[in-house]
Coordinates of C-alpha atoms in Angstrom, one line a residue:
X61 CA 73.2 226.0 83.0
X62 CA 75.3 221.6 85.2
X63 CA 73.1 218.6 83.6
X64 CA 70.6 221.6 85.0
X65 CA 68.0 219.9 87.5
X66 CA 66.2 220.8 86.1
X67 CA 68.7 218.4 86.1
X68 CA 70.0 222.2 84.4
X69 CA 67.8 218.1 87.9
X70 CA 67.1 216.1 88.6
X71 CA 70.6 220.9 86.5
X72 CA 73.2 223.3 84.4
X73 CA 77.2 224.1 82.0
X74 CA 79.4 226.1 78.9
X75 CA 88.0 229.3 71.3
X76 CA 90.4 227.4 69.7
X77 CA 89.3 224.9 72.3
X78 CA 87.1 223.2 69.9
X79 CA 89.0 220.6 69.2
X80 CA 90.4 219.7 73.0
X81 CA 86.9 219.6 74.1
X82 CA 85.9 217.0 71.1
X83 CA 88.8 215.0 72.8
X84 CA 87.6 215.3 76.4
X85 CA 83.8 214.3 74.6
X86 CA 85.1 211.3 73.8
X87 CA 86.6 210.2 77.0
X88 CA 83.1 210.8 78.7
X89 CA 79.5 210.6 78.0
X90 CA 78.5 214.3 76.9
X91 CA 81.2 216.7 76.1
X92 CA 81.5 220.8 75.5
X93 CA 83.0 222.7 73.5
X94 CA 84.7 225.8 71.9
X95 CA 83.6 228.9 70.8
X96 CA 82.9 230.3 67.0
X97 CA 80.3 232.4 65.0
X98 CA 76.9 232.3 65.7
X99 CA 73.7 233.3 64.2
X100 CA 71.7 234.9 66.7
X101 CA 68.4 233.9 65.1
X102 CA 66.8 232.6 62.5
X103 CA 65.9 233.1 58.9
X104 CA 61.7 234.1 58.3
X105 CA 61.9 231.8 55.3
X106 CA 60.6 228.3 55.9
X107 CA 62.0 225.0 55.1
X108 CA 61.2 223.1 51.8
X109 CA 61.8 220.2 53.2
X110 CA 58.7 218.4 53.6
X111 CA 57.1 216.7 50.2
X112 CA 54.0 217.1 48.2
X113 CA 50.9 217.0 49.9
X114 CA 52.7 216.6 53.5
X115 CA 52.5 218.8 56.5
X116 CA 56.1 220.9 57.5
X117 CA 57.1 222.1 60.5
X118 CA 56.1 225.3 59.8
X119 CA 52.3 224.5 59.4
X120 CA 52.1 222.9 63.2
X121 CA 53.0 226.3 64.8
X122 CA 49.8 227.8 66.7
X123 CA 48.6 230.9 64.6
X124 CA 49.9 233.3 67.2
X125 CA 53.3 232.6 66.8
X126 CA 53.3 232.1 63.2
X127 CA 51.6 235.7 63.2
X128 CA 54.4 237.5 65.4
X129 CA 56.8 235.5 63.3
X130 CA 59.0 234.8 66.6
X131 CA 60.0 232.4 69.2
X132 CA 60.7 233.8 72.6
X133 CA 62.8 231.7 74.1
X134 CA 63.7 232.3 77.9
X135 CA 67.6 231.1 78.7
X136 CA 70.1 231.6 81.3
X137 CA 72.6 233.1 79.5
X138 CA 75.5 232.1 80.8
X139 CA 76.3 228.7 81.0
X140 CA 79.4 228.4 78.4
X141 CA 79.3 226.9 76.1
X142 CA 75.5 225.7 75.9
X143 CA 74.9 229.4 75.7
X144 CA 76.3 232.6 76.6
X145 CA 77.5 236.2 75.3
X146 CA 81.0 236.6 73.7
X147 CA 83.1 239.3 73.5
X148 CA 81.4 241.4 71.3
X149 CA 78.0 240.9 73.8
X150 CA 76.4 238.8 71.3
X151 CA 74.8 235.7 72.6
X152 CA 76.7 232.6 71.1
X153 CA 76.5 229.1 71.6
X154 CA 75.4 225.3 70.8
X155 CA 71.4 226.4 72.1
X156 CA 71.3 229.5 69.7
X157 CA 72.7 227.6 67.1
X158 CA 70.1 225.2 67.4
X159 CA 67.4 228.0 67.8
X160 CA 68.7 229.4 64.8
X161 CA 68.4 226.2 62.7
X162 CA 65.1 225.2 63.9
X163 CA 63.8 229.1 63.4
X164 CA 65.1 228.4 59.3
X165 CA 62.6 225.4 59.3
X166 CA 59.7 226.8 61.2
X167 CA 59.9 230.3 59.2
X168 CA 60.2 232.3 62.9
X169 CA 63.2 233.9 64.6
X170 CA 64.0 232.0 67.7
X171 CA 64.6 235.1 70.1
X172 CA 67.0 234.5 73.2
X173 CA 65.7 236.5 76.3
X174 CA 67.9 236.5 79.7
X175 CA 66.7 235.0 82.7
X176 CA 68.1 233.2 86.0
X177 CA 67.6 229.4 85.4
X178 CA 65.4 229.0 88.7
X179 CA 62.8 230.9 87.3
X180 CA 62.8 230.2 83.2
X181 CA 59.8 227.1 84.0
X182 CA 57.8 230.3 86.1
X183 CA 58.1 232.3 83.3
X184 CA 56.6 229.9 80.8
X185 CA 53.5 229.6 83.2
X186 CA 53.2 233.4 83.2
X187 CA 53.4 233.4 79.0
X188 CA 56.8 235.5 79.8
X189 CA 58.5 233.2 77.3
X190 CA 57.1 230.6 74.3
X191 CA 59.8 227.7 75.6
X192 CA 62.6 227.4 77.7
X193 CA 65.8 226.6 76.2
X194 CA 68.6 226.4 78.5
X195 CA 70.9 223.1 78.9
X196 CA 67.7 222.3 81.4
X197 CA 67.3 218.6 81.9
X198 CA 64.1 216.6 81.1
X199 CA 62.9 214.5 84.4
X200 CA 59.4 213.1 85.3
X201 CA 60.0 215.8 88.1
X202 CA 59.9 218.9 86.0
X203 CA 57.2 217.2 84.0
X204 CA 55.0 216.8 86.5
X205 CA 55.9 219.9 88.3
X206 CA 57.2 217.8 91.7
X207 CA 59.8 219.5 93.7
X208 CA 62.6 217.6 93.5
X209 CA 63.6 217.7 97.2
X210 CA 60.1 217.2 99.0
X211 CA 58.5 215.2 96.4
X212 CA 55.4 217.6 96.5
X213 CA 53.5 219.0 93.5
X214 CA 54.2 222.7 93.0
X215 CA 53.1 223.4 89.6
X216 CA 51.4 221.7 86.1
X217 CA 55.1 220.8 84.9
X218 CA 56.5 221.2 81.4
X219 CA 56.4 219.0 78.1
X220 CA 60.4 218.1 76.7
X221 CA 61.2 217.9 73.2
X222 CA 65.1 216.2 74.0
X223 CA 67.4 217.0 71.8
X224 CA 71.2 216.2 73.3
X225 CA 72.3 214.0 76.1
X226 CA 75.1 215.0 79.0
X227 CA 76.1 214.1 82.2
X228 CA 77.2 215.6 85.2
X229 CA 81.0 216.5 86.5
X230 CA 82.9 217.8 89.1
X231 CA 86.1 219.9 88.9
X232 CA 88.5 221.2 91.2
X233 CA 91.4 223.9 91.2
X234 CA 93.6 222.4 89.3
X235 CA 96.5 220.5 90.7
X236 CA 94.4 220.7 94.1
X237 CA 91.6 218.2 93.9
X238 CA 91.9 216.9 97.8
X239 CA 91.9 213.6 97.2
X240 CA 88.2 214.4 95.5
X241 CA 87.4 211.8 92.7
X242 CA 83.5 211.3 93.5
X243 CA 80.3 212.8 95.1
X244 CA 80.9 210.9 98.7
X245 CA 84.7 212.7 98.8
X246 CA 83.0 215.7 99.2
X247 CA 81.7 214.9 102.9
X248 CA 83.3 217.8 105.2
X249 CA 84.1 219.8 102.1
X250 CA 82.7 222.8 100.7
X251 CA 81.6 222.7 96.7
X252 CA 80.2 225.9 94.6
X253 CA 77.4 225.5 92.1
X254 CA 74.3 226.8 90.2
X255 CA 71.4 226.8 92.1
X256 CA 68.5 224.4 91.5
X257 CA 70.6 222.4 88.9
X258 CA 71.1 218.1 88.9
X259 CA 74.4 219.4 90.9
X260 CA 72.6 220.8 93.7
X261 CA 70.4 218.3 94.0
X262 CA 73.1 215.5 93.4
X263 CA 75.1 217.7 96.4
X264 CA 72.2 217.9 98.2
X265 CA 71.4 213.8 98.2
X266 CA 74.9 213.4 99.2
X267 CA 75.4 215.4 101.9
X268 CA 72.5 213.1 103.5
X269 CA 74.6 210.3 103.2
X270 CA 77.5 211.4 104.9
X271 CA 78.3 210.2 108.1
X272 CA 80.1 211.5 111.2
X273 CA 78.2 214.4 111.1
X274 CA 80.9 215.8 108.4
X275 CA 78.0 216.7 105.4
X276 CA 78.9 218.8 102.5
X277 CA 78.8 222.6 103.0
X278 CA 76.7 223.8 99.7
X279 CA 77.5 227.5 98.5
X280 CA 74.3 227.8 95.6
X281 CA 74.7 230.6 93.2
X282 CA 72.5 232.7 90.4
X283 CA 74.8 231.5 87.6
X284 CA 77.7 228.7 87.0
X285 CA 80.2 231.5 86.2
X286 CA 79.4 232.8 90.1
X287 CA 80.4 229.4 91.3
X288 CA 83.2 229.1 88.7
X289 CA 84.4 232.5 90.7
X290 CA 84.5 231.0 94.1
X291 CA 86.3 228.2 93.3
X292 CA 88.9 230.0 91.7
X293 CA 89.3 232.4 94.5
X294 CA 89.3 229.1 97.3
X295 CA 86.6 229.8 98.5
X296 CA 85.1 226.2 97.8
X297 CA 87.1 222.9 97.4
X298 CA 84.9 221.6 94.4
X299 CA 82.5 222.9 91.8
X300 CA 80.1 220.9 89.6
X301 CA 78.5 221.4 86.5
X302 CA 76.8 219.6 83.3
X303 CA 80.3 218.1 81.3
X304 CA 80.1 220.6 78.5
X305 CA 80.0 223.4 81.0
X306 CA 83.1 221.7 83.1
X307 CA 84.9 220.8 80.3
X308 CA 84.4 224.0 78.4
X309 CA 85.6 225.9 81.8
X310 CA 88.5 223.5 82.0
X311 CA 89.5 224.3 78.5
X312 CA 89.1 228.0 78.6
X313 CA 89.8 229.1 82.4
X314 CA 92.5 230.9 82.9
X315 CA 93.9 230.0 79.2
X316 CA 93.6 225.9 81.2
X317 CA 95.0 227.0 84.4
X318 CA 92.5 227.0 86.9
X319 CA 90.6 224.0 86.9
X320 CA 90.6 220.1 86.3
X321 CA 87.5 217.4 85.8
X322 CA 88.3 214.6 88.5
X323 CA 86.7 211.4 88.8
X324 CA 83.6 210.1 86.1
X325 CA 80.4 212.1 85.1
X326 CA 77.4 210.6 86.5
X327 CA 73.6 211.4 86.1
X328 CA 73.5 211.3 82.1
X329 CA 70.3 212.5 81.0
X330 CA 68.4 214.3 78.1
X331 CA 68.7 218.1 77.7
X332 CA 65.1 219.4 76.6
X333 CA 62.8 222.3 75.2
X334 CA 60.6 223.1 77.3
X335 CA 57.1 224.0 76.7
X336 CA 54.6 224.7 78.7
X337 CA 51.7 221.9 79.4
X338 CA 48.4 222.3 77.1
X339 CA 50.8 224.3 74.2
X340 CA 51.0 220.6 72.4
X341 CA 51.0 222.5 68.8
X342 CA 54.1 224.5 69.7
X343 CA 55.9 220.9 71.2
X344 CA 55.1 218.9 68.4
X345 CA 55.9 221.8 65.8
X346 CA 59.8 222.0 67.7
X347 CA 59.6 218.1 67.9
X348 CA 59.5 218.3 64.2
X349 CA 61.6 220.9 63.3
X350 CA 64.3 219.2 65.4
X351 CA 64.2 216.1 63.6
X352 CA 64.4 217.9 60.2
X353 CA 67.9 219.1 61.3
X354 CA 68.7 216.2 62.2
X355 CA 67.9 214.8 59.2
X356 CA 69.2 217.6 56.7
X357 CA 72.5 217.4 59.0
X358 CA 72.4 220.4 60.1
X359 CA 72.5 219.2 63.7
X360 CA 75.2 217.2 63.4
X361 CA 77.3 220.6 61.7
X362 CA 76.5 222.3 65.1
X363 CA 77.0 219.7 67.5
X364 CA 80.7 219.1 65.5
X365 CA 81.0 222.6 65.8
X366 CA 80.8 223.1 69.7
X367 CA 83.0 219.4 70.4
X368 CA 80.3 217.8 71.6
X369 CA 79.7 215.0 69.1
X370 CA 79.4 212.5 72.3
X371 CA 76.5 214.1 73.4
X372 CA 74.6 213.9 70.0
X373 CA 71.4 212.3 69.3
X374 CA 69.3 210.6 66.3
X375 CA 66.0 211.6 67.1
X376 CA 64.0 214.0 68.9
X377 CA 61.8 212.7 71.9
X378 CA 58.8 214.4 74.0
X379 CA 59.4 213.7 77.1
X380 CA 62.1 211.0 77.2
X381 CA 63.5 211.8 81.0
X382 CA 62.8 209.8 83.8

């Protein structure tokens, strides 16, 4: 899902090319990367973690959840290589890894339902999903429920537990990039991306700025690989996603044919869970069980796994976005 605008706004992005994307991690600030086995949910058998006489994760989870014994997490599947379904249909990827490790703490199964990123916060509000987990970026905006573009209110927002940092890119066709090498190239161009992710927005801001009446001409689609299409047919100059999602498509596109990252990624920001306001057990129990894995090392297995060691972080945060 570019850094999704939900950053994944201000928003979203996705096998042997593990260790290529490690390399293109270091280069920028968040990186993406390959593909491998997954666990598709977690264990029912809590963590042991936590010493004599002291709360665990486990025992912050409301009742109901800890009842049903499950998670339901609502996630646009298909944003490679955050999260997505591989050949076999089975949904893979650095968030159900996560989901998986943090379900092994908590003693739930962290269950990954499909839905189009523009309407995973909507779905929290109608109880459709327990969080959101979905490359989606943490913001006062989406805290406060503010639209982005007219500044209004339009909902209660969301609470963030952050757990991985990454920054925004833009790729071309590769060997074709049109003299493109930042956002304000773009002007009288046409770019491809998610809708209602940090890219629109960021495509969106920029298309204000441009002058001689030559503004960007957006195309906004349901998912990143719809936009990845586009581009590879010419349809649009320039796509942009988060970097994992860039550099994974880079990697894997065509077997590296078809596309090329130009210029720097911009807009770094925290990726985060998202909960819905008022559900403070449920944030505080993932806040939690996030930083047990990141303790144990388990996080840091994963994030080595996917390539995307630059994006990495040493704590978990409620609401660290701005």
């Amino acid at each position: 899902m570019t850094a999704r605008s939900t950053r994944r706004t201000t928003a979203t992005t996705r096998i042997a090319a593990v260790g290529a994307i490690a390399v293109a991690g270091t280069m920028l600030l968040t990186a993406c990367g390959d593909q491998t086995k997954n666990n598709d949910s977690g264990s029912t058998k809590a963590s042991t973690g936590a010493s004599a006489g002291t709360s665990s994760p486990a025992d912050l989870l409301p009742a109901d959840i800890k009842s049903k014994g499950v998670i339901r997490v609502g996630s646009d599947i298909a944003y490679p290589p955050v999260e997505f379904k591989d050949k076999s249909g089975k949904t893979v990827g650095i968030d159900p890894d996560l989901g998986a490790a943090l379900g092994k703490v908590l003693g739930v199964e962290f269950k990954f339902e499909n839905g189009t990123f523009d309407t995973l916060v909507t779905g929290l509000r109608a109880k459709r999903y327990d969080i959101a987990m979905s490359a989606m970026t943490d913001s006062k905006e989406r805290q406060e429920g503010i639209d982005p573009e007219t500044k209004k209110k339009v909902g209660e927002g969301v609470d963030f537990v952050d757990y991985f940092t990454a920054g925004v890119s833009i790729y071309t066709k590769k060997g074709d990039d049109q003299g493109i090498k930042t956002w304000a190239d773009l002007c009288g161009k046409k770019i491809a991306v998610q809708r209602n992710t940090v890219s629109h927005d960021l495509a969106k801001d920029e298309s204000k700025k441009c002058a001689g009446g030559k503004k960007i001409a957006i195309e906004p689609y349901d998912t990143d690989l719809e936009a990845q299409t586009r581009i590879r047919s010419g349809g649009a100059d320039a796509g942009s996603s988060d970097f994992p999602v860039a550099a994974y498509a880079v990697k894997t596109s065509g077997g590296g044919k078809d596309f090329q990252i130009v210029g720097d990624q911009v807009e770094a920001a925290p990726y985060g869970i998202a909960v819905a306001k008022g559900n403070d057990k449920l944030t505080q129990a993932i806040k939690a069980a996030m930083d047990e894995i990141i303790k144990n090392g388990e996080y840091d297995k994963i994030i080595a796994k996917w390539g995307v060691e630059a994006g990495a972080v040493t704590e978990a945060k409620v609401n660290g976005g701005s």
